[in-house]
Structures are given as structure tokens and as C-alpha cells.
C-alpha atoms as a printed R data frame, in Angstrom:
    type eleno elety resid chain resno       x       y       z
1   ATOM     1    CA   UNK     A     1 -19.450 -22.416  11.643
2   ATOM     2    CA   UNK     A     2 -18.825 -18.723  11.058
3   ATOM     3    CA   UNK     A     3 -19.197 -16.826   7.842
4   ATOM     4    CA   UNK     A     4 -16.644 -17.608   5.135
5   ATOM     5    CA   UNK     A     5 -16.307 -14.057   3.812
6   ATOM     6    CA   UNK     A     6 -17.200 -10.600   5.052
7   ATOM     7    CA   UNK     A     7 -17.274  -7.971   2.307
8   ATOM     8    CA   UNK     A     8 -17.161  -4.208   2.898
9   ATOM     9    CA   UNK     A     9 -18.269  -3.479  -0.641
10  ATOM    10    CA   UNK     A    10 -22.030  -3.424  -1.442
11  ATOM    11    CA   UNK     A    11 -23.366  -6.486  -3.207
12  ATOM    12    CA   UNK     A    12 -24.853  -4.168  -5.840
13  ATOM    13    CA   UNK     A    13 -21.338  -3.215  -6.989
14  ATOM    14    CA   UNK     A    14 -20.706  -6.811  -7.999
15  ATOM    15    CA   UNK     A    15 -24.180  -7.457  -9.370
16  ATOM    16    CA   UNK     A    16 -24.220  -4.552 -11.805
17  ATOM    17    CA   UNK     A    17 -21.111  -5.776 -13.634
18  ATOM    18    CA   UNK     A    18 -21.977  -9.490 -13.451
19  ATOM    19    CA   UNK     A    19 -19.278 -10.427 -10.943
20  ATOM    20    CA   UNK     A    20 -21.113 -11.901  -7.970
21  ATOM    21    CA   UNK     A    21 -19.078 -14.257  -5.755
22  ATOM    22    CA   UNK     A    22 -18.930 -17.969  -6.621
23  ATOM    23    CA   UNK     A    23 -21.409 -20.317  -4.972
24  ATOM    24    CA   UNK     A    24 -18.553 -21.981  -3.075
25  ATOM    25    CA   UNK     A    25 -18.253 -18.903  -0.820
26  ATOM    26    CA   UNK     A    26 -20.715 -17.815   1.847
27  ATOM    27    CA   UNK     A    27 -20.543 -14.022   1.679
28  ATOM    28    CA   UNK     A    28 -22.053 -11.435   3.998
29  ATOM    29    CA   UNK     A    29 -21.941  -7.694   3.344
30  ATOM    30    CA   UNK     A    30 -21.347  -4.851   5.793
31  ATOM    31    CA   UNK     A    31 -20.596  -1.151   5.904
32  ATOM    32    CA   UNK     A    32 -17.269   0.046   7.362
33  ATOM    33    CA   UNK     A    33 -19.205   1.976  10.039
34  ATOM    34    CA   UNK     A    34 -21.305  -1.033  11.086
35  ATOM    35    CA   UNK     A    35 -21.114  -1.106  14.922
36  ATOM    36    CA   UNK     A    36 -21.153  -4.909  14.761
37  ATOM    37    CA   UNK     A    37 -18.141  -4.989  12.442
38  ATOM    38    CA   UNK     A    38 -15.548  -6.036  15.069
39  ATOM    39    CA   UNK     A    39 -17.604  -9.081  16.066
40  ATOM    40    CA   UNK     A    40 -18.468  -9.963  12.463
41  ATOM    41    CA   UNK     A    41 -14.777  -9.860  11.566
42  ATOM    42    CA   UNK     A    42 -14.006 -12.353  14.306
43  ATOM    43    CA   UNK     A    43 -16.445 -14.789  12.683
44  ATOM    44    CA   UNK     A    44 -15.036 -14.440   9.155
45  ATOM    45    CA   UNK     A    45 -12.333 -16.425   7.416
46  ATOM    46    CA   UNK     A    46 -11.679 -13.712   4.820
47  ATOM    47    CA   UNK     A    47 -12.337 -10.010   4.415
48  ATOM    48    CA   UNK     A    48 -12.903  -8.314   1.045
49  ATOM    49    CA   UNK     A    49 -12.531  -4.521   0.838
50  ATOM    50    CA   UNK     A    50 -12.429  -1.861  -1.868
51  ATOM    51    CA   UNK     A    51  -9.130  -0.058  -2.334
52  ATOM    52    CA   UNK     A    52 -10.769   3.322  -1.753
53  ATOM    53    CA   UNK     A    53 -12.331   4.265   1.566
54  ATOM    54    CA   UNK     A    54 -11.577   5.239   5.154
55  ATOM    55    CA   UNK     A    55  -8.684   3.710   7.051
56  ATOM    56    CA   UNK     A    56  -9.502   0.492   8.877
57  ATOM    57    CA   UNK     A    57  -8.301   0.688  12.478
58  ATOM    58    CA   UNK     A    58  -5.673  -1.852  13.476
59  ATOM    59    CA   UNK     A    59  -7.765  -2.833  16.489
60  ATOM    60    CA   UNK     A    60 -10.465  -4.263  14.213
61  ATOM    61    CA   UNK     A    61  -8.209  -7.192  13.411
62  ATOM    62    CA   UNK     A    62  -7.252  -8.176  16.959
63  ATOM    63    CA   UNK     A    63  -8.502 -11.662  17.771
64  ATOM    64    CA   UNK     A    64  -9.523 -12.446  14.184
65  ATOM    65    CA   UNK     A    65  -8.975 -15.774  12.442
66  ATOM    66    CA   UNK     A    66  -8.748 -14.217   8.980
67  ATOM    67    CA   UNK     A    67  -6.893 -16.277   6.411
68  ATOM    68    CA   UNK     A    68  -6.904 -13.413   3.904
69  ATOM    69    CA   UNK     A    69  -7.692  -9.743   3.462
70  ATOM    70    CA   UNK     A    70  -8.440  -9.291  -0.239
71  ATOM    71    CA   UNK     A    71  -8.477  -5.806  -1.774
72  ATOM    72    CA   UNK     A    72 -10.552  -5.448  -4.951
73  ATOM    73    CA   UNK     A    73  -8.007  -3.023  -6.420
74  ATOM    74    CA   UNK     A    74  -4.308  -2.269  -6.236
75  ATOM    75    CA   UNK     A    75  -4.022   0.175  -3.339
76  ATOM    76    CA   UNK     A    76  -3.589  -1.168   0.193
77  ATOM    77    CA   UNK     A    77  -3.139   2.131   2.059
78  ATOM    78    CA   UNK     A    78  -6.441   1.662   3.950
79  ATOM    79    CA   UNK     A    79  -4.764  -1.021   6.029
80  ATOM    80    CA   UNK     A    80  -2.256  -0.847   8.873
81  ATOM    81    CA   UNK     A    81   0.597  -2.906   7.450
82  ATOM    82    CA   UNK     A    82   2.517  -3.210  10.707
83  ATOM    83    CA   UNK     A    83  -0.524  -4.487  12.601
84  ATOM    84    CA   UNK     A    84  -1.489  -7.054   9.972
85  ATOM    85    CA   UNK     A    85   2.075  -8.298   9.704
86  ATOM    86    CA   UNK     A    86   2.234  -8.653  13.479
87  ATOM    87    CA   UNK     A    87  -1.030 -10.597  13.475
88  ATOM    88    CA   UNK     A    88   0.094 -12.768  10.582
89  ATOM    89    CA   UNK     A    89  -2.897 -11.879   8.401
90  ATOM    90    CA   UNK     A    90  -2.068 -12.098   4.674
91  ATOM    91    CA   UNK     A    91  -3.106  -9.203   2.427
92  ATOM    92    CA   UNK     A    92  -3.546  -9.541  -1.342
93  ATOM    93    CA   UNK     A    93  -4.541  -7.058  -4.022
94  ATOM    94    CA   UNK     A    94  -5.412  -7.114  -7.733
95  ATOM    95    CA   UNK     A    95  -2.568  -5.330  -9.512
96  ATOM    96    CA   UNK     A    96  -3.080  -4.064 -13.019
97  ATOM    97    CA   UNK     A    97  -6.834  -4.477 -13.235
98  ATOM    98    CA   UNK     A    98  -7.410  -0.764 -13.733
99  ATOM    99    CA   UNK     A    99  -4.472  -0.170 -16.063
100 ATOM   100    CA   UNK     A   100  -6.472   0.461 -19.202
101 ATOM   101    CA   UNK     A   101  -9.016   2.646 -17.420
102 ATOM   102    CA   UNK     A   102  -6.351   4.838 -15.794
103 ATOM   103    CA   UNK     A   103  -4.433   5.121 -19.057
104 ATOM   104    CA   UNK     A   104  -7.593   6.137 -20.905
105 ATOM   105    CA   UNK     A   105  -8.325   8.731 -18.212
106 ATOM   106    CA   UNK     A   106  -4.834  10.216 -18.371
107 ATOM   107    CA   UNK     A   107  -4.836  10.605 -22.146
108 ATOM   108    CA   UNK     A   108  -8.386  11.981 -22.216
109 ATOM   109    CA   UNK     A   109  -7.760  14.457 -19.400
110 ATOM   110    CA   UNK     A   110  -4.519  15.675 -20.950
111 ATOM   111    CA   UNK     A   111  -6.192  16.215 -24.314
112 ATOM   112    CA   UNK     A   112  -9.146  18.049 -22.767
113 ATOM   113    CA   UNK     A   113  -6.821  20.395 -20.875
114 ATOM   114    CA   UNK     A   114  -4.379  21.013 -23.709
115 ATOM   115    CA   UNK     A   115  -7.178  21.819 -26.150
116 ATOM   116    CA   UNK     A   116  -9.345  23.589 -23.536
117 ATOM   117    CA   UNK     A   117 -12.437  21.587 -24.434
118 ATOM   118    CA   UNK     A   118 -14.288  21.964 -21.124
119 ATOM   119    CA   UNK     A   119 -13.303  25.642 -20.979
120 ATOM   120    CA   UNK     A   120 -14.700  26.144 -24.492
121 ATOM   121    CA   UNK     A   121 -17.976  24.540 -23.440
122 ATOM   122    CA   UNK     A   122 -18.274  26.979 -20.527
123 ATOM   123    CA   UNK     A   123 -17.511  29.982 -22.745
124 ATOM   124    CA   UNK     A   124 -19.984  28.969 -25.458
125 ATOM   125    CA   UNK     A   125 -22.640  28.405 -22.790
126 ATOM   126    CA   UNK     A   126 -22.094  32.032 -21.758
127 ATOM   127    CA   UNK     A   127 -22.509  33.273 -25.342
128 ATOM   128    CA   UNK     A   128 -18.801  33.777 -26.058
129 ATOM   129    CA   UNK     A   129 -18.461  31.528 -29.106
130 ATOM   130    CA   UNK     A   130 -16.652  33.942 -31.410
131 ATOM   131    CA   UNK     A   131 -14.394  35.508 -28.807
132 ATOM   132    CA   UNK     A   132 -13.208  32.240 -27.314
133 ATOM   133    CA   UNK     A   133 -12.746  30.566 -30.690
134 ATOM   134    CA   UNK     A   134 -10.559  33.457 -31.765
135 ATOM   135    CA   UNK     A   135  -8.564  33.143 -28.543
136 ATOM   136    CA   UNK     A   136  -8.076  29.395 -29.039
137 ATOM   137    CA   UNK     A   137  -6.786  30.016 -32.552
138 ATOM   138    CA   UNK     A   138  -4.512  32.861 -31.431
139 ATOM   139    CA   UNK     A   139  -3.050  30.772 -28.614
140 ATOM   140    CA   UNK     A   140  -2.024  28.070 -31.099
141 ATOM   141    CA   UNK     A   141  -3.055  25.216 -28.813
142 ATOM   142    CA   UNK     A   142  -1.145  21.936 -28.988
143 ATOM   143    CA   UNK     A   143  -2.473  18.431 -29.363
144 ATOM   144    CA   UNK     A   144  -0.676  15.419 -27.927
145 ATOM   145    CA   UNK     A   145   1.433  14.354 -30.887
146 ATOM   146    CA   UNK     A   146   5.133  14.943 -30.366
147 ATOM   147    CA   UNK     A   147   4.844  16.152 -26.771
148 ATOM   148    CA   UNK     A   148   7.028  14.787 -23.988
149 ATOM   149    CA   UNK     A   149   4.981  12.986 -21.348
150 ATOM   150    CA   UNK     A   150   6.747  12.522 -18.016
151 ATOM   151    CA   UNK     A   151   5.513   9.572 -15.965
152 ATOM   152    CA   UNK     A   152   6.300   9.559 -12.249
153 ATOM   153    CA   UNK     A   153   6.204   5.898 -11.199
154 ATOM   154    CA   UNK     A   154   6.813   3.313 -13.919
155 ATOM   155    CA   UNK     A   155   5.068   0.256 -12.514
156 ATOM   156    CA   UNK     A   156   2.248  -1.631 -14.214
157 ATOM   157    CA   UNK     A   157  -0.056   1.412 -14.299
158 ATOM   158    CA   UNK     A   158   2.691   3.837 -15.294
159 ATOM   159    CA   UNK     A   159   3.733   1.538 -18.140
160 ATOM   160    CA   UNK     A   160   0.130   1.247 -19.361
161 ATOM   161    CA   UNK     A   161  -0.164   5.034 -19.300
162 ATOM   162    CA   UNK     A   162   3.079   5.262 -21.260
163 ATOM   163    CA   UNK     A   163   1.752   2.887 -23.925
164 ATOM   164    CA   UNK     A   164  -1.458   4.935 -24.243
165 ATOM   165    CA   UNK     A   165   0.390   8.220 -24.741
166 ATOM   166    CA   UNK     A   166   2.903   6.553 -27.078
167 ATOM   167    CA   UNK     A   167   0.028   5.445 -29.306
168 ATOM   168    CA   UNK     A   168  -0.931   9.122 -29.571
169 ATOM   169    CA   UNK     A   169   2.530   9.968 -30.890
170 ATOM   170    CA   UNK     A   170   4.022  11.231 -27.628
171 ATOM   171    CA   UNK     A   171   7.593  10.845 -26.453
172 ATOM   172    CA   UNK     A   172   7.908   9.184 -23.048
173 ATOM   173    CA   UNK     A   173  10.145   9.970 -20.089
174 ATOM   174    CA   UNK     A   174   9.825   8.423 -16.658
175 ATOM   175    CA   UNK     A   175  11.134   8.820 -13.138
176 ATOM   176    CA   UNK     A   176  11.321   5.680 -11.010
177 ATOM   177    CA   UNK     A   177  14.370   4.497  -9.059
178 ATOM   178    CA   UNK     A   178  13.260   0.871  -9.390
179 ATOM   179    CA   UNK     A   179  11.058   0.584 -12.504
180 ATOM   180    CA   UNK     A   180   9.210  -2.720 -12.611
181 ATOM   181    CA   UNK     A   181   8.568  -2.641 -16.352
182 ATOM   182    CA   UNK     A   182  12.000  -2.400 -18.040
183 ATOM   183    CA   UNK     A   183  10.778  -4.174 -21.175
184 ATOM   184    CA   UNK     A   184   7.929  -1.680 -21.522
185 ATOM   185    CA   UNK     A   185  10.412   1.175 -21.201
186 ATOM   186    CA   UNK     A   186  12.517  -0.291 -24.003
187 ATOM   187    CA   UNK     A   187   9.483  -0.903 -26.209
188 ATOM   188    CA   UNK     A   188   8.422   2.722 -25.829
189 ATOM   189    CA   UNK     A   189  11.952   4.087 -26.171
190 ATOM   190    CA   UNK     A   190  11.155   5.693 -22.818
191 ATOM   191    CA   UNK     A   191  13.928   7.674 -21.191
192 ATOM   192    CA   UNK     A   192  14.751   7.352 -17.493
193 ATOM   193    CA   UNK     A   193  15.114  10.823 -15.994
194 ATOM   194    CA   UNK     A   194  15.780  12.390 -12.618
195 ATOM   195    CA   UNK     A   195  12.666  14.009 -11.179
196 ATOM   196    CA   UNK     A   196  13.912  17.589 -11.596
197 ATOM   197    CA   UNK     A   197  14.926  16.948 -15.210
198 ATOM   198    CA   UNK     A   198  11.601  15.318 -16.007
199 ATOM   199    CA   UNK     A   199   9.612  18.171 -14.489
200 ATOM   200    CA   UNK     A   200  11.627  20.783 -16.357
201 ATOM   201    CA   UNK     A   201  11.228  19.094 -19.742
202 ATOM   202    CA   UNK     A   202   7.794  17.422 -19.805
203 ATOM   203    CA   UNK     A   203   4.743  18.972 -21.441
204 ATOM   204    CA   UNK     A   204   2.494  16.582 -19.496
205 ATOM   205    CA   UNK     A   205   3.395  15.166 -16.074
206 ATOM   206    CA   UNK     A   206   1.311  12.246 -14.852
207 ATOM   207    CA   UNK     A   207   1.673  10.714 -11.370
208 ATOM   208    CA   UNK     A   208   1.376   6.960 -10.730
209 ATOM   209    CA   UNK     A   209   3.122   6.120  -7.450
210 ATOM   210    CA   UNK     A   210   1.606   4.557  -4.316
211 ATOM   211    CA   UNK     A   211   1.069   6.622  -1.186
212 ATOM   212    CA   UNK     A   212   3.891   5.703   1.181
213 ATOM   213    CA   UNK     A   213   6.054   7.738   3.520
214 ATOM   214    CA   UNK     A   214   8.562   8.498   0.746
215 ATOM   215    CA   UNK     A   215   5.938   9.770  -1.716
216 ATOM   216    CA   UNK     A   216   3.728  11.831   0.593
217 ATOM   217    CA   UNK     A   217   3.970  15.455  -0.549
218 ATOM   218    CA   UNK     A   218   6.565  14.602  -3.208
219 ATOM   219    CA   UNK     A   219   5.064  17.114  -5.666
220 ATOM   220    CA   UNK     A   220   4.997  20.479  -3.914
221 ATOM   221    CA   UNK     A   221   5.849  24.138  -4.436
222 ATOM   222    CA   UNK     A   222   9.462  23.558  -5.469
223 ATOM   223    CA   UNK     A   223   8.433  20.881  -7.978
224 ATOM   224    CA   UNK     A   224   5.770  23.136  -9.509
225 ATOM   225    CA   UNK     A   225   8.363  25.911  -9.777
226 ATOM   226    CA   UNK     A   226  10.597  23.464 -11.665
227 ATOM   227    CA   UNK     A   227   7.897  22.419 -14.141
228 ATOM   228    CA   UNK     A   228   7.968  23.701 -17.675
229 ATOM   229    CA   UNK     A   229   5.708  26.788 -17.950
230 ATOM   230    CA   UNK     A   230   2.345  25.805 -19.411
231 ATOM   231    CA   UNK     A   231   2.753  22.114 -18.578
232 ATOM   232    CA   UNK     A   232  -0.183  19.909 -17.618
233 ATOM   233    CA   UNK     A   233  -0.348  17.796 -14.422
234 ATOM   234    CA   UNK     A   234  -2.436  14.616 -14.163
235 ATOM   235    CA   UNK     A   235  -2.940  13.405 -10.572
236 ATOM   236    CA   UNK     A   236  -4.671  10.012 -10.586
237 ATOM   237    CA   UNK     A   237  -2.582   8.125  -8.024
238 ATOM   238    CA   UNK     A   238  -3.429   8.758  -4.366
239 ATOM   239    CA   UNK     A   239  -4.339  11.887  -2.444
240 ATOM   240    CA   UNK     A   240  -1.462  13.274  -0.402
241 ATOM   241    CA   UNK     A   241   1.220  12.791  -3.047
242 ATOM   242    CA   UNK     A   242   0.570  16.220  -4.579
243 ATOM   243    CA   UNK     A   243   0.474  19.294  -2.318
244 ATOM   244    CA   UNK     A   244  -2.972  20.661  -3.198
245 ATOM   245    CA   UNK     A   245  -2.293  24.144  -1.830
246 ATOM   246    CA   UNK     A   246   0.818  24.402  -3.995
247 ATOM   247    CA   UNK     A   247  -1.094  23.090  -7.002
248 ATOM   248    CA   UNK     A   248  -3.780  25.722  -6.530
249 ATOM   249    CA   UNK     A   249  -1.089  28.401  -6.336
250 ATOM   250    CA   UNK     A   250   0.515  27.125  -9.537
251 ATOM   251    CA   UNK     A   251  -2.791  27.322 -11.375
252 ATOM   252    CA   UNK     A   252  -3.651  30.742  -9.936
253 ATOM   253    CA   UNK     A   253  -0.284  32.157 -10.988
254 ATOM   254    CA   UNK     A   254  -0.762  30.943 -14.554
255 ATOM   255    CA   UNK     A   255   2.485  28.958 -14.506
256 ATOM   256    CA   UNK     A   256   0.682  25.649 -14.979
257 ATOM   257    CA   UNK     A   257  -1.231  25.113 -18.179
258 ATOM   258    CA   UNK     A   258  -3.746  22.917 -16.406
259 ATOM   259    CA   UNK     A   259  -4.335  20.055 -14.020
260 ATOM   260    CA   UNK     A   260  -6.619  17.059 -13.776
261 ATOM   261    CA   UNK     A   261  -7.179  15.867 -10.206
262 ATOM   262    CA   UNK     A   262  -8.943  12.587  -9.476
263 ATOM   263    CA   UNK     A   263  -7.726  11.976  -5.914
264 ATOM   264    CA   UNK     A   264  -7.621  14.201  -2.843
265 ATOM   265    CA   UNK     A   265  -5.909  14.275   0.537
266 ATOM   266    CA   UNK     A   266  -9.389  14.161   2.094
267 ATOM   267    CA   UNK     A   267 -12.218  12.507   0.170
268 ATOM   268    CA   UNK     A   268 -14.609  14.006  -0.509
269 ATOM   269    CA   UNK     A   269 -12.769  17.350  -0.516
270 ATOM   270    CA   UNK     A   270 -14.095  19.823   2.035
271 ATOM   271    CA   UNK     A   271 -15.798  23.065   1.048
272 ATOM   272    CA   UNK     A   272 -12.668  25.068   1.913
273 ATOM   273    CA   UNK     A   273 -10.394  22.962  -0.302
274 ATOM   274    CA   UNK     A   274  -7.894  25.241  -2.117
275 ATOM   275    CA   UNK     A   275  -8.728  23.828  -5.540
276 ATOM   276    CA   UNK     A   276 -12.418  24.560  -5.029
277 ATOM   277    CA   UNK     A   277 -11.563  28.174  -4.212
278 ATOM   278    CA   UNK     A   278 -10.057  28.859  -7.646
279 ATOM   279    CA   UNK     A   279 -11.932  31.331  -9.813
280 ATOM   280    CA   UNK     A   280 -11.731  32.695 -13.336
281 ATOM   281    CA   UNK     A   281  -9.198  31.279 -15.759
282 ATOM   282    CA   UNK     A   282  -7.439  29.256 -13.048
283 ATOM   283    CA   UNK     A   283 -10.667  27.327 -12.448
284 ATOM   284    CA   UNK     A   284 -11.105  26.768 -16.199
285 ATOM   285    CA   UNK     A   285  -7.673  25.145 -16.364
286 ATOM   286    CA   UNK     A   286  -8.693  22.601 -13.724
287 ATOM   287    CA   UNK     A   287 -10.534  19.310 -14.287
288 ATOM   288    CA   UNK     A   288 -11.855  17.670 -11.114
289 ATOM   289    CA   UNK     A   289 -13.163  14.086 -11.029
290 ATOM   290    CA   UNK     A   290 -14.354  11.948  -8.066
291 ATOM   291    CA   UNK     A   291 -11.659   9.216  -7.733
292 ATOM   292    CA   UNK     A   292 -12.990   7.510 -10.821
293 ATOM   293    CA   UNK     A   293  -9.937   7.266 -13.114
294 ATOM   294    CA   UNK     A   294  -9.605   3.507 -12.695
295 ATOM   295    CA   UNK     A   295 -13.322   2.763 -12.656
296 ATOM   296    CA   UNK     A   296 -15.012   1.484 -15.782
297 ATOM   297    CA   UNK     A   297 -17.427  -1.404 -16.222
298 ATOM   298    CA   UNK     A   298 -14.686  -3.417 -17.900
299 ATOM   299    CA   UNK     A   299 -12.123  -2.697 -15.175
300 ATOM   300    CA   UNK     A   300 -14.583  -3.505 -12.386
301 ATOM   301    CA   UNK     A   301 -15.476  -6.853 -13.958
302 ATOM   302    CA   UNK     A   302 -11.804  -7.837 -14.134
303 ATOM   303    CA   UNK     A   303 -11.000  -6.620 -10.617
304 ATOM   304    CA   UNK     A   304 -13.978  -8.242  -8.924
305 ATOM   305    CA   UNK     A   305 -13.662 -11.618 -10.655
306 ATOM   306    CA   UNK     A   306  -9.951 -11.718  -9.874
307 ATOM   307    CA   UNK     A   307 -10.592 -10.894  -6.213
308 ATOM   308    CA   UNK     A   308 -13.237 -13.613  -5.788
309 ATOM   309    CA   UNK     A   309 -11.026 -16.191  -7.519
310 ATOM   310    CA   UNK     A   310  -8.244 -15.395  -5.078
311 ATOM   311    CA   UNK     A   311 -10.519 -15.729  -2.042
312 ATOM   312    CA   UNK     A   312 -11.819 -19.027  -3.397
313 ATOM   313    CA   UNK     A   313  -8.247 -20.181  -3.996
314 ATOM   314    CA   UNK     A   314  -7.403 -19.658  -0.323
315 ATOM   315    CA   UNK     A   315 -10.604 -20.725   1.452
316 ATOM   316    CA   UNK     A   316 -11.847 -23.503  -0.813
317 ATOM   317    CA   UNK     A   317  -8.668 -24.935  -2.310
318 ATOM   318    CA   UNK     A   318  -6.310 -24.216   0.575
319 ATOM   319    CA   UNK     A   319  -3.703 -22.646  -1.696
320 ATOM   320    CA   UNK     A   320  -1.634 -19.514  -1.004
321 ATOM   321    CA   UNK     A   321  -3.063 -16.302  -2.458
322 ATOM   322    CA   UNK     A   322  -1.911 -14.749  -5.677
323 ATOM   323    CA   UNK     A   323  -0.520 -11.198  -5.478
324 ATOM   324    CA   UNK     A   324   0.176 -11.275  -1.768
325 ATOM   325    CA   UNK     A   325   1.376  -7.814  -0.736
326 ATOM   326    CA   UNK     A   326   2.431  -8.823   2.803
């Protein structure tokens, strides 16, 4: 009898949040670059993977008897959808498990950028307490209350982000041709807007769409030129949706008030990445984080337990998976 489950996430990830797999599953762990991975996959009944990581080649799944590929997060862009559909291998994710963490990140990042908190820290560390405090006062910096927050992508995460900003007294606009949370939009008095209108009006723009062919590069030079001068961008969706060269240019020109970037077209970003080349005030208006917006202890516990329950549902109880993506 082969292994029940092969997991490409370290066991330590599950142990540190108290979400080890149930005793009903026989789980083995591997790295994505394990040379024995193709053979180990052929012996497994299910595969568990993190949402973030390198693409998994379609050829890995040829000849497998997998009953389920379970992602421990929402994103499934590591997988070759066409190949898995052709092979008849079901893929399931855990939607919504990181909602609160991403919403908390978006609000925190926006507040830090609007009020220049990290920039102030850097200036005080260099002995410029008085000068920078006077500048902050003279620039009449805004807090969140009353600002218009434009949310691109109003699914479960976008709606959670909207609720978080609404609690801070913000007005909410959103752009999504097929919003999946109409009740949330009504509860927030959120206004549906065309992308160009949203960009032109919003004080904070926050991106929460999946990476698919239609969204790749959707925020580029023309979109930054449309944005309200001084507006803040929050990019915590997937790398490749925002044109990073154009973003760097927008910050360097001073048109953008700031940007928080949690995801990158290549992770980790290379030394010649345009955002890493920014200097002076443009660099101070930029907050970089390492694809961590949706990662908290609480979110991980929910995601991991949900993933294991779904694998157990399929392998042990013989039931169809919850949240099947394809």
C-alpha cells in the first residue's frame, strides 16, 4: 500500500500552530525539488501543497493515482489547470482562511504610508526629529477616516478588506465585473465603479484579484497615470498583476503617495528589481513585505485544519471534497 498523503509543506509549519494531520492519514513530507518527487507522487493518494511556491510541472502528475490535490490556501496558480483537468485530478483550496489577516495587513499598511510612520522612524534614527516632525505637520497628513478606498476584486478577501476599512470610517468603492459578495457590498454601502473611475477617485487602492490571463499586468503605466495624485496602492494579491517597473516610476515621479507591496513577479525579488533601486523619498514611500499579508498564527491554524479535514473527507470517508476549484 502506498502513502496516503504527500505534503510539500514542512511538518514544522503545521506543528508550530498546533495543526498536525489527523491520525487517520499517513503523511510523508517532501521538498518541491526532491529528485524522488515524481515517483513519490505516483505512490500517493493525495497531495497537499502551500499556495505560494514555484510552479509544479504538469509532467509531475502523469501516471499518478491522486484522488485530490489540496492547497492550504486560496491561490491555485502553482498548478497547471489544463493538465490536471485532462488527468481528472481534483483540486481544492481553502477560500477565505486568510481574510482577516489580509484585511488587517491592508489597513495597517495604508495607515503606515498615509501617516509616514516608517519614514518618520528612519528620519528620527538619522537625528532629524524636529525637521521631519515639522514637515509632517506642514504636510497636513491624512488618517483613514472619510477616505475613499477602492477595492479591485470584490470576492471573499476583497469584501473582508472592505469591512476592515469601513470600520475605520472609510467610504468603499469596488471594481469587479462579477462580485461574489453582493450582500457585503450593500452592508458597506459600497459603490460599484469602473476601473478608471475608481482609480481616479480613490485615496487608497487595494488589489485583491487572482492571477489569471485577464489580470496579468492589469495595473500598469496608464492606470498609475489615472490614479489620484498622492493616492496609496496596496498590492497583496499575486505578483504579476501590478507592473512593478511602472509602479517604481510612479513612486519616483512623486505622483503616488506610497505603495505597500507584499507579492512580486519573481519571488524573492532579484537584486536588480526596480522597486529595490528606488532611493531617497521614493524609497521612503514604499513598504516592502515578504508575501506575508495573509500569514498569521490564527490564519495558519484555520487554513491547515481546514485542508486536513478536506483530505480526510476524501480519503477516509470517500466523500467529494469541499471547495473544489476544478
